[in-house]
Coordinates of C-alpha atoms and ligand atoms in Angstrom, one line a residue:
X1 CA 56.1 119.3 -139.6
X2 CA 55.7 123.0 -140.5
X3 CA 54.0 122.9 -144.0
X4 CA 52.4 126.2 -144.3
X5 CA 53.9 127.4 -147.2
X6 CA 52.7 124.5 -149.8
X7 CA 48.8 124.7 -147.4
X8 CA 48.8 128.7 -148.7
X9 CA 50.1 127.9 -152.4
X10 CA 47.9 124.6 -152.6
X11 CA 45.0 127.3 -151.4
X12 CA 46.0 129.8 -154.6
X13 CA 46.8 126.8 -156.7
X14 CA 43.4 125.5 -156.5
X15 CA 42.0 128.9 -157.6
X16 CA 43.6 128.6 -160.9
X17 CA 44.7 125.3 -162.4
X18 CA 41.8 122.3 -161.5
X19 CA 42.1 121.0 -158.2
X20 CA 45.9 122.3 -157.6
X21 CA 48.4 120.3 -159.8
X22 CA 48.9 119.5 -163.1
X23 CA 49.1 116.2 -162.6
X24 CA 46.2 114.3 -160.8
X25 CA 48.2 112.1 -158.3
X26 CA 50.1 114.7 -157.6
X27 CA 47.4 116.3 -155.3
X28 CA 47.7 113.6 -152.2
X29 CA 43.9 112.7 -152.5
X30 CA 44.7 108.8 -151.9
X31 CA 45.9 109.9 -148.9
X32 CA 43.8 112.8 -147.5
X33 CA 46.7 115.4 -147.0
X34 CA 48.2 118.6 -148.5
X35 CA 50.8 117.8 -151.5
X36 CA 54.2 119.8 -150.9
X37 CA 55.1 121.7 -152.9
X38 CA 58.8 121.0 -153.7
X39 CA 61.3 123.9 -154.3
X40 CA 64.3 122.0 -155.1
X41 CA 66.0 118.8 -154.9
X42 CA 69.7 117.0 -155.1
X43 CA 70.5 113.7 -155.3
X44 CA 68.4 111.6 -153.1
X45 CA 66.5 114.7 -151.8
X46 CA 63.9 116.6 -152.0
X47 CA 63.4 119.6 -150.2
X48 CA 60.0 121.8 -150.1
X49 CA 59.1 125.3 -150.2
X50 CA 59.0 125.2 -146.1
X51 CA 62.8 124.0 -146.1
X52 CA 61.9 120.6 -144.9
X53 CA 64.3 118.0 -146.3
X54 CA 63.0 114.5 -147.8
X55 CA 64.5 111.3 -148.8
X56 CA 63.1 110.8 -152.0
X57 CA 61.5 107.5 -153.5
X58 CA 59.1 109.3 -155.9
X59 CA 61.7 109.7 -158.5
X60 CA 59.8 112.3 -160.4
X61 CA 57.5 108.8 -161.2
X62 CA 60.3 107.4 -162.6
X63 CA 62.6 109.3 -164.7
X64 CA 65.6 110.7 -162.5
X65 CA 67.8 107.4 -161.8
X66 CA 70.6 108.6 -161.0
X67 CA 68.8 111.2 -158.4
X68 CA 68.0 114.7 -159.0
X69 CA 69.9 117.5 -160.8
X70 CA 72.8 115.5 -161.7
X71 CA 75.8 117.8 -162.3
X72 CA 76.8 116.1 -165.6
X73 CA 73.5 116.3 -167.6
X74 CA 73.1 120.0 -166.3
X75 CA 76.8 121.1 -167.6
X76 CA 75.7 119.0 -171.0
X77 CA 72.2 120.7 -171.1
X78 CA 73.6 124.4 -170.2
X79 CA 75.9 124.1 -172.8
X80 CA 73.2 122.8 -175.3
X81 CA 70.7 125.8 -175.1
X82 CA 73.9 128.0 -175.9
X83 CA 73.1 126.7 -179.8
X84 CA 69.2 127.3 -179.2
X85 CA 66.2 125.2 -177.9
X86 CA 64.6 124.1 -180.8
X87 CA 64.7 124.4 -184.7
X88 CA 61.6 122.2 -186.0
X89 CA 64.5 120.7 -188.4
X90 CA 66.8 117.4 -188.0
X91 CA 69.8 117.6 -186.1
X92 CA 73.0 114.9 -185.2
X93 CA 72.1 114.5 -182.0
X94 CA 68.8 113.2 -182.8
X95 CA 70.8 110.8 -185.3
X96 CA 73.3 109.9 -182.0
X97 CA 69.9 109.0 -179.4
X98 CA 68.1 107.0 -182.3
X99 CA 71.8 104.7 -182.3
X100 CA 71.8 104.6 -178.9
X101 CA 68.3 103.6 -178.9
X102 CA 69.1 100.4 -181.3
X103 CA 72.4 100.3 -179.5
X104 CA 70.4 99.6 -175.9
X105 CA 67.2 98.2 -176.1
X106 CA 67.4 94.2 -178.4
X107 CA 64.1 94.4 -180.6
X108 CA 64.0 97.8 -181.7
X109 CA 65.7 98.4 -185.0
X110 CA 64.6 101.8 -186.0
X111 CA 63.0 104.9 -183.1
X112 CA 61.0 107.9 -183.3
X113 CA 60.8 110.5 -180.6
X114 CA 57.6 112.3 -179.0
X115 CA 57.8 114.3 -176.1
X116 CA 55.6 111.8 -173.3
X117 CA 55.1 108.5 -172.7
X118 CA 51.2 108.9 -173.6
X119 CA 52.7 110.1 -177.0
X120 CA 54.4 107.1 -177.6
X121 CA 51.7 104.3 -176.7
X122 CA 49.2 106.5 -178.6
X123 CA 51.7 106.6 -181.7
X124 CA 52.6 103.0 -181.8
X125 CA 48.7 101.6 -181.7
X126 CA 47.9 103.8 -184.1
X127 CA 51.1 102.1 -186.0
X128 CA 50.0 98.5 -185.0
X129 CA 46.4 99.4 -186.3
X130 CA 48.1 101.0 -189.6
X131 CA 50.5 98.0 -190.0
X132 CA 47.9 94.9 -189.5
X133 CA 44.5 96.6 -190.8
X134 CA 42.8 95.3 -187.9
X135 CA 41.2 97.6 -185.1
X136 CA 41.0 95.9 -181.7
X137 CA 43.8 96.4 -178.8
X138 CA 44.4 94.0 -175.9
X139 CA 45.3 95.4 -172.7
X140 CA 45.6 93.9 -169.3
X141 CA 43.5 95.2 -166.3
X142 CA 46.1 97.4 -164.0
X143 CA 48.4 98.4 -166.4
X144 CA 48.4 102.4 -167.7
X145 CA 49.4 103.3 -170.9
X146 CA 48.7 107.0 -170.7
X147 CA 45.6 108.9 -171.0
X148 CA 44.9 108.9 -174.3
X149 CA 41.6 107.8 -175.2
X150 CA 41.4 104.3 -176.0
X151 CA 43.8 103.3 -173.2
X152 CA 41.8 104.8 -171.0
X153 CA 40.2 102.0 -169.6
X154 CA 40.5 99.9 -166.5
X155 CA 43.9 101.7 -166.4
X156 CA 46.1 101.3 -163.2
X157 CA 47.9 104.4 -161.9
X158 CA 45.6 107.8 -161.0
X159 CA 42.7 106.1 -162.0
X160 CA 42.7 103.8 -159.6
X161 CA 42.8 105.1 -156.2
X162 CA 40.1 108.0 -157.8
X163 CA 37.6 105.2 -158.7
X164 CA 37.6 105.8 -162.2
X165 CA 37.3 102.7 -164.2
X166 CA 36.9 104.7 -167.5
X167 CA 36.7 108.8 -168.1
X168 CA 33.8 110.3 -169.4
X169 CA 34.7 112.2 -172.2
X170 CA 36.0 108.5 -173.8
X171 CA 33.3 108.2 -176.3
X172 CA 32.3 104.4 -176.2
X173 CA 33.7 104.3 -180.0
X174 CA 37.4 104.4 -178.4
X175 CA 36.5 101.9 -175.5
X176 CA 34.9 99.5 -177.1
X177 CA 37.7 98.4 -179.1
X178 CA 40.0 97.5 -176.1
X179 CA 39.9 94.5 -174.9
X180 CA 41.1 94.3 -171.3
X181 CA 42.5 91.1 -169.7
X182 CA 43.6 89.8 -166.0
X183 CA 47.5 90.0 -166.0
X184 CA 49.7 87.3 -165.8
X185 CA 46.5 85.4 -167.1
X186 CA 47.7 83.6 -170.7
X187 CA 45.3 81.2 -171.0
X188 CA 42.6 84.1 -171.1
X189 CA 44.8 85.8 -173.9
X190 CA 45.1 82.5 -175.8
X191 CA 41.4 81.5 -175.8
X192 CA 41.1 85.5 -177.2
X193 CA 43.0 85.3 -179.6
X194 CA 42.3 82.0 -181.2
X195 CA 38.4 83.2 -181.2
X196 CA 39.2 86.7 -182.4
X197 CA 42.0 87.3 -183.9
X198 CA 41.5 88.5 -187.0
X199 CA 40.0 91.3 -185.4
X200 CA 43.0 92.3 -183.2
X201 CA 45.7 94.8 -184.0
X202 CA 47.9 94.7 -181.1
X203 CA 48.9 93.4 -177.7
X204 CA 50.3 96.3 -175.5
X205 CA 51.6 95.5 -171.9
X206 CA 53.7 96.9 -169.2
X207 CA 56.4 93.5 -169.1
X208 CA 56.6 94.5 -165.6
X209 CA 53.4 96.0 -164.5
X210 CA 54.0 99.7 -162.5
X211 CA 50.9 101.3 -162.3
X212 CA 49.1 99.4 -160.2
X213 CA 52.3 98.8 -157.6
X214 CA 54.9 96.8 -159.2
X215 CA 53.7 93.0 -160.4
X216 CA 56.5 91.3 -162.2
X217 CA 55.5 88.7 -164.9
X218 CA 55.0 85.0 -163.5
X219 CA 57.4 82.6 -165.5
X220 CA 56.7 82.3 -169.3
X221 CA 53.8 84.8 -169.6
X222 CA 55.7 87.2 -171.8
X223 CA 57.1 84.4 -173.7
X224 CA 53.4 83.3 -174.0
X225 CA 51.7 86.3 -175.1
X226 CA 55.4 86.4 -178.3
X227 CA 54.6 82.8 -179.3
X228 CA 50.6 83.0 -179.5
X229 CA 50.6 86.7 -181.4
X230 CA 53.5 85.5 -183.9
X231 CA 51.6 82.9 -184.7
X232 CA 48.3 85.1 -185.2
X233 CA 49.8 88.5 -186.3
X234 CA 49.3 90.9 -183.6
X235 CA 51.8 93.4 -183.2
X236 CA 52.8 93.0 -179.4
X237 CA 54.2 96.3 -177.9
X238 CA 56.3 96.3 -174.9
X239 CA 55.2 99.5 -172.7
X240 CA 58.8 100.1 -171.7
X241 CA 58.1 103.9 -170.1
X242 CA 58.5 102.5 -166.8
X243 CA 61.3 99.7 -166.9
X244 CA 62.9 100.6 -170.1
X245 CA 66.4 101.6 -168.9
X246 CA 65.4 101.0 -165.2
X247 CA 65.4 97.3 -164.9
X248 CA 68.6 97.1 -166.9
X249 CA 69.9 99.1 -170.0
X250 CA 68.1 97.0 -172.6
X251 CA 65.0 96.8 -169.8
X252 CA 62.7 94.3 -169.0
X253 CA 62.8 92.8 -172.6
X254 CA 65.9 92.4 -172.5
X255 CA 66.0 91.3 -168.4
X256 CA 63.3 88.4 -169.4
X257 CA 64.5 87.7 -173.2
X258 CA 61.9 88.1 -174.7
X259 CA 61.4 91.0 -177.8
X260 CA 58.0 92.4 -178.6
X261 CA 57.8 93.8 -182.2
X262 CA 57.4 97.6 -180.8
X263 CA 58.4 99.6 -177.9
X264 CA 57.2 102.2 -176.0
X265 CA 59.7 104.1 -173.9
X266 CA 59.5 107.4 -172.1
X267 CA 60.5 108.7 -168.2
X268 CA 64.2 107.9 -167.8
X269 CA 64.8 107.8 -172.0
X270 CA 64.5 112.2 -171.1
X271 CA 66.7 112.7 -168.4
X272 CA 64.4 114.7 -166.5
X273 CA 62.9 116.5 -169.9
X274 CA 59.4 116.0 -171.7
X275 CA 60.7 113.1 -174.1
X276 CA 58.9 109.3 -175.3
X277 CA 59.9 107.3 -177.8
X278 CA 58.5 104.4 -179.7
X279 CA 60.2 102.0 -182.0
X280 CA 60.9 98.6 -183.0
X281 CA 61.0 96.2 -186.4
X282 CA 62.0 98.4 -189.2
X283 CA 59.2 96.7 -191.5
X284 CA 56.4 98.0 -189.3
X285 CA 58.6 101.7 -188.3
X286 CA 58.5 102.1 -191.8
X287 CA 55.1 102.2 -192.1
X288 CA 55.1 105.9 -190.2
X289 CA 54.8 109.4 -192.6
X290 CA 57.0 110.2 -194.4
X291 CA 57.7 106.5 -195.6
X292 CA 54.5 105.1 -195.0
X293 CA 51.1 106.3 -194.5
X294 CA 50.4 106.5 -190.7
X295 CA 50.4 109.9 -189.5
X296 CA 52.3 110.8 -186.5
X297 CA 54.2 113.9 -186.1
X298 CA 55.4 116.2 -183.2
X299 CA 57.1 120.4 -183.1
X300 CA 59.5 119.7 -180.4
X301 CA 60.0 116.2 -181.0
X302 CA 63.6 115.1 -180.6
X303 CA 64.7 118.6 -179.2
X304 CA 67.8 119.3 -178.8
X305 CA 67.8 119.7 -175.2
X306 CA 65.8 116.9 -174.3
X307 CA 68.0 114.9 -176.5
X308 CA 71.5 116.3 -174.9
X309 CA 69.7 115.3 -171.2
X310 CA 69.1 111.5 -172.5
X311 CA 72.1 110.9 -174.5
X312 CA 74.2 112.3 -171.4
X313 CA 72.3 110.2 -169.1
X314 CA 72.3 106.9 -171.7
X315 CA 75.8 107.3 -172.3
X316 CA 76.4 106.9 -167.6
X317 CA 74.0 104.0 -168.0
X318 CA 75.8 102.3 -170.0
X319 CA 78.5 100.9 -167.6
X320 CA 76.3 97.3 -166.0
X321 CA 78.0 98.6 -162.9
X322 CA 74.9 101.1 -162.4
X323 CA 72.5 98.4 -162.7
X324 CA 74.5 96.5 -160.1
X325 CA 74.6 99.0 -157.3
X326 CA 70.5 99.5 -158.2
X327 CA 70.0 96.5 -158.0
X328 CA 72.1 96.2 -154.3
X329 CA 69.8 99.3 -152.8
X330 CA 67.0 98.0 -154.2
X331 CA 67.4 95.0 -152.1
X332 CA 68.5 96.8 -149.1
X333 CA 65.5 98.7 -149.3
X334 CA 62.8 96.3 -150.2
X335 CA 64.2 93.4 -147.6
X336 CA 65.0 96.4 -144.7
X337 CA 60.5 97.0 -145.3
X338 CA 60.5 93.2 -145.3
X339 CA 61.8 92.6 -141.9
X340 CA 60.8 96.0 -140.5
X341 CA 56.8 94.7 -141.3
X342 CA 57.7 91.2 -139.9
X343 CA 58.9 92.6 -136.4
X344 CA 55.9 94.8 -136.4
X345 CA 53.4 92.0 -137.3
X346 CA 52.1 94.1 -140.2
X347 CA 50.9 91.5 -143.1
X348 CA 52.5 92.9 -146.6
X349 CA 53.6 91.3 -149.8
X350 CA 56.7 92.8 -151.5
X351 CA 57.6 92.9 -154.8
X352 CA 60.6 94.0 -156.8
X353 CA 62.6 93.6 -159.6
X354 CA 66.0 95.6 -159.3
X355 CA 65.5 99.4 -158.6
X356 CA 61.8 98.8 -158.6
X357 CA 59.5 98.1 -156.0
X358 CA 55.9 97.9 -153.7
X359 CA 55.3 96.8 -150.6
X360 CA 51.1 95.7 -150.5
X361 CA 49.2 96.1 -147.0
X362 CA 47.4 92.5 -148.0
X363 CA 48.4 89.3 -146.9
X364 CA 47.7 87.6 -149.9
X365 CA 49.7 87.0 -153.0
X366 CA 49.6 90.0 -155.5
X367 CA 49.9 88.7 -159.0
X368 CA 47.3 90.6 -160.9
X369 CA 45.5 93.8 -160.7
X370 CA 42.5 91.9 -158.7
X371 CA 44.4 91.0 -156.1
X372 CA 46.9 94.1 -155.9
X373 CA 43.2 96.0 -154.9
X374 CA 43.3 93.7 -151.8
X375 CA 45.3 95.9 -150.2
X376 CA 44.1 97.9 -147.2
X377 CA 44.7 101.6 -149.1
X378 CA 43.8 103.0 -145.5
X379 CA 46.9 101.2 -143.3
X380 CA 48.5 102.4 -146.5
X381 CA 47.6 106.1 -146.0
X382 CA 48.5 106.0 -142.2
X383 CA 52.1 104.6 -143.4
X384 CA 52.7 106.8 -145.8
X385 CA 51.8 110.1 -143.3
X386 CA 53.7 108.4 -140.8
X387 CA 56.7 108.0 -143.4
X388 CA 56.6 111.7 -144.5
X389 CA 56.4 112.9 -141.3
X390 CA 59.5 111.3 -140.9
X391 CA 61.7 112.8 -144.0
X392 CA 60.8 110.0 -146.6
X393 CA 58.8 110.9 -149.6
X394 CA 57.0 107.7 -151.3
X395 CA 54.1 108.4 -154.2
X396 CA 51.2 109.2 -152.6
X397 CA 49.5 105.6 -153.6
X398 CA 49.0 102.5 -152.7
X399 CA 49.2 101.6 -156.4
X400 CA 52.3 103.1 -157.3
X401 CA 56.2 101.7 -157.3
X402 CA 59.4 102.9 -155.4
X403 CA 62.4 104.1 -157.1
X404 CA 65.4 104.3 -155.6
X405 CA 68.4 105.7 -157.9
X406 CA 71.9 105.9 -158.4
X407 CA 72.5 109.0 -156.0
X408 CA 70.7 106.8 -152.5
X409 CA 73.2 106.0 -150.1
X410 CA 73.3 103.1 -147.7
X411 CA 72.5 105.7 -145.0
X412 CA 69.8 106.6 -147.1
X413 CA 68.3 103.3 -146.8
X414 CA 69.1 102.4 -143.2
X415 CA 67.7 105.8 -142.3
X416 CA 64.3 104.9 -144.5
X417 CA 63.9 101.0 -142.8
X418 CA 64.3 103.0 -139.1
X419 CA 61.4 105.6 -140.2
X420 CA 59.1 102.5 -141.8
X421 CA 59.9 100.3 -138.1
X422 CA 58.2 103.7 -136.2
X423 CA 55.4 103.6 -138.8
X424 CA 54.8 100.3 -138.9
X425 CA 54.3 99.6 -135.3
X426 CA 52.4 102.8 -134.8
X427 CA 49.5 101.0 -137.4
Ligands
PLP1 C1 54.1 107.3 -167.2 C2 53.6 106.1 -168.2 C3 53.4 106.2 -169.3 C4 52.6 107.7 -169.6 O1 53.6 108.4 -169.9 P1 53.6 110.1 -169.8 O2 54.9 110.7 -170.2 O3 53.2 110.7 -168.1 O4 52.6 110.7 -170.8 C5 52.9 105.4 -170.0 N1 53.3 104.1 -169.7 C6 53.2 103.7 -168.7 C7 53.4 102.7 -168.3 C8 53.9 104.6 -167.4 O5 54.2 104.3 -166.4

């Protein structure tokens, strides 16, 4: 595989961009390879600057649920550009978008748009603190909620593979109000809340953990969180930046039928543009300025290009057939990998919810961050490299999800499984 142009660009990039990338996981550091520089993408395929073609399972880390460069979204965005790209004033599109989100996500009564998932979670937490008048925050080990200070404590994603349990620059003050508990351990949450509930403003969770691989909630875990927080007045926040519009049109809350007080959205909701959103109970949301006193703002929030892309996408996703197909494709992918691993005699765990899945290189069940970390990352690295050389673009870390899109065909999946057979046998 010739990647000389990527290698050359990576050299140049490192001179002027820290690590050569604008987000750390892109650097391929955890698999010890040169990152590919991408020239273009269409449907299920992505193309690097040397002209190599790959079947893509990164999906820009989640947003590309219809595949890349979707024609309908592109046409809508081109038309919207003619009217201007940002006004810093309210638009009809924002009303339409808010109505679409309120319609789609069962627990959201009011919603505010922001420009990234990080902004959505950061704002939701400030709001929960302002609303309750309490300061502490409960999160779960291995859950990633963006890179704002109080959330960068035992987070997953890039923080895991870089081995940074915390980040320098996050003050003790910011971190000390964050309490980390093991994922799927309801007893630990109940004990803490019984002891400390006067101080705890919010419990934030990825309802399916998607930044430590993919870890679904155990039966009753989310419902248990709902019950205990309701009893003691904590705001329950579902960070559905990955799961929102991914595991179903109503997200994980609809999938598991557990309703949080606040929901954070991102990734898919922007149709490939930088968007996030947070919403939920009207009485909580009305604590934000200008109705309430909790401050939150954004110059490009709700800008017409992103709203157009997002609305066009949501309109397509409204059709339940899209999710039925995504689930079928996800099953073909995950089941295929499972049989390829069995054939090769490789011990692995497989988790999947719809189009979201992960293969962990460990022989023990994965149910939280500690069990996920037992995975053999060197083995993952060798697997990743072999897959890439065979034209399959996976996320360059054991602790990330694979995403199939509506553009992946059965042929794409079968070619991928064939490559996995070769890769797994070579380990
Ligand atoms: C990606 C992600 C975020 C952060 O979103 P950005 O748009 O990268 O700021 C927050 N929460 C979860 C669950 C995510 O996967």
